[in-house]
Amino acid sequence: MKHYDKILCAAGVLVCLASAGVCVGLKPEGAKPVRASENGKEFASWTDEGKFASAPAKWADPKLDTETGWNYDLFTVPETTWLSGEKRYIAKELPVPPEEPFGVSLVSLENPVSSLRITTCSTDVPPRKAGKSGYSVYVAFVDARGEKVPFDFSRSAGTKLSKEEIDGRTIFTLTPKKPVEVAGRGIALKDFKIVRGQSETGDGSNYTRYMATFVDHENADRDLRVLEEFVRDSSRVVAVFRDDNSPRRWRYTETFSADAEKPEIELATRESDSEPWTVVGKEPAFRLGDATYFVKVVDISAQQATISKQSESNGKPKRPKVRQVVLDLVK
């Protein structure tokens, strides 16, 4: 055997001895020794004697977090309940909280009707002068409660009489020098018209109709048309909301015109039914306590109004609490 062959053989022996030592060092404590069979081909397997055995894990039942209301369980989706009024979910284990009072109610929603109608008119056609005071025209108006509002043009000095012919009708217009206030009504008579025309029956008879125009101080000095019957104004929608804890009222008005894309908005308020309305703005919002109410939609056919309530929040960061409901008309 050559010299380098001896060296390689010695190195192989050393490697085998080192491997055997490592195997001995890695032998688990308590494992049975490996024994060779007589023929040197079969070996007895070693088994764990319990050194590494442990009891099965026991998981505690999940407990409800009463502070936040949520119950989280491993691999299980939490069960929830949807609160439609507050637009949020809560844990199903929690009782449904009582609904917070909204604060306002819808008490009226309609096309406004004229507050007066003409019940009688005593005059000549054309009206004749009654001395220096005015013209001999006496008109009686009546409101929805049956209360009469008389007006005597013979006592209205400076009244002007004009006449015009329109489509076969003769229209006489009495116009005071300035609108005449009607005591306790918040209105002033602007003019009065007497319309004479021929009946469509073909018998040659004539008809006489009347129409008055008032300045309505309670409605931003708009013209109030009064006929011989109560007439609804289809171009306007008026909703009245009340404070549930006081006599205070808010009147929300939408006025539509053919040449505008959006309705004109007007908001008025009063502290009681005995007070006149006071116009406070052109925005569909009013404030009550620490909350602001926004009128979203008024539906006159369904007699409902959609309104949102934005309450102030004391949390950090400050985020207002918003709640939107559909109010039905309270009878």
mmCIF file of N, CA and C in Angstrom, residues 27 62 97 234 265 318:
data_model
loop_
_atom_site.group_PDB
_atom_site.id
_atom_site.type_symbol
_atom_site.label_atom_id
_atom_site.label_comp_id
_atom_site.label_asym_id
_atom_site.label_seq_id
_atom_site.Cartn_x
_atom_site.Cartn_y
_atom_site.Cartn_z
ATOM 1 N N LYS A 27 -28.905 10.816 20.327
ATOM 2 C CA LYS A 27 -29.860 9.825 20.781
ATOM 3 C C LYS A 27 -30.755 10.424 21.847
ATOM 4 N N PRO A 62 -65.210 31.660 24.606
ATOM 5 C CA PRO A 62 -65.062 33.123 24.425
ATOM 6 C C PRO A 62 -66.028 33.890 25.326
ATOM 7 N N PRO A 97 -80.643 48.578 21.769
ATOM 8 C CA PRO A 97 -80.868 49.784 22.577
ATOM 9 C C PRO A 97 -82.143 50.491 22.159
ATOM 10 N N SER A 234 -100.529 74.969 -6.652
ATOM 11 C CA SER A 234 -99.781 73.749 -6.974
ATOM 12 C C SER A 234 -98.290 74.006 -7.208
ATOM 13 N N ILE A 265 -86.170 77.860 -1.996
ATOM 14 C CA ILE A 265 -86.394 77.360 -0.637
ATOM 15 C C ILE A 265 -86.545 78.545 0.308
ATOM 16 N N LYS A 318 -63.446 64.414 16.832
ATOM 17 C CA LYS A 318 -64.851 64.793 16.802
ATOM 18 C C LYS A 318 -65.481 64.415 15.466
#
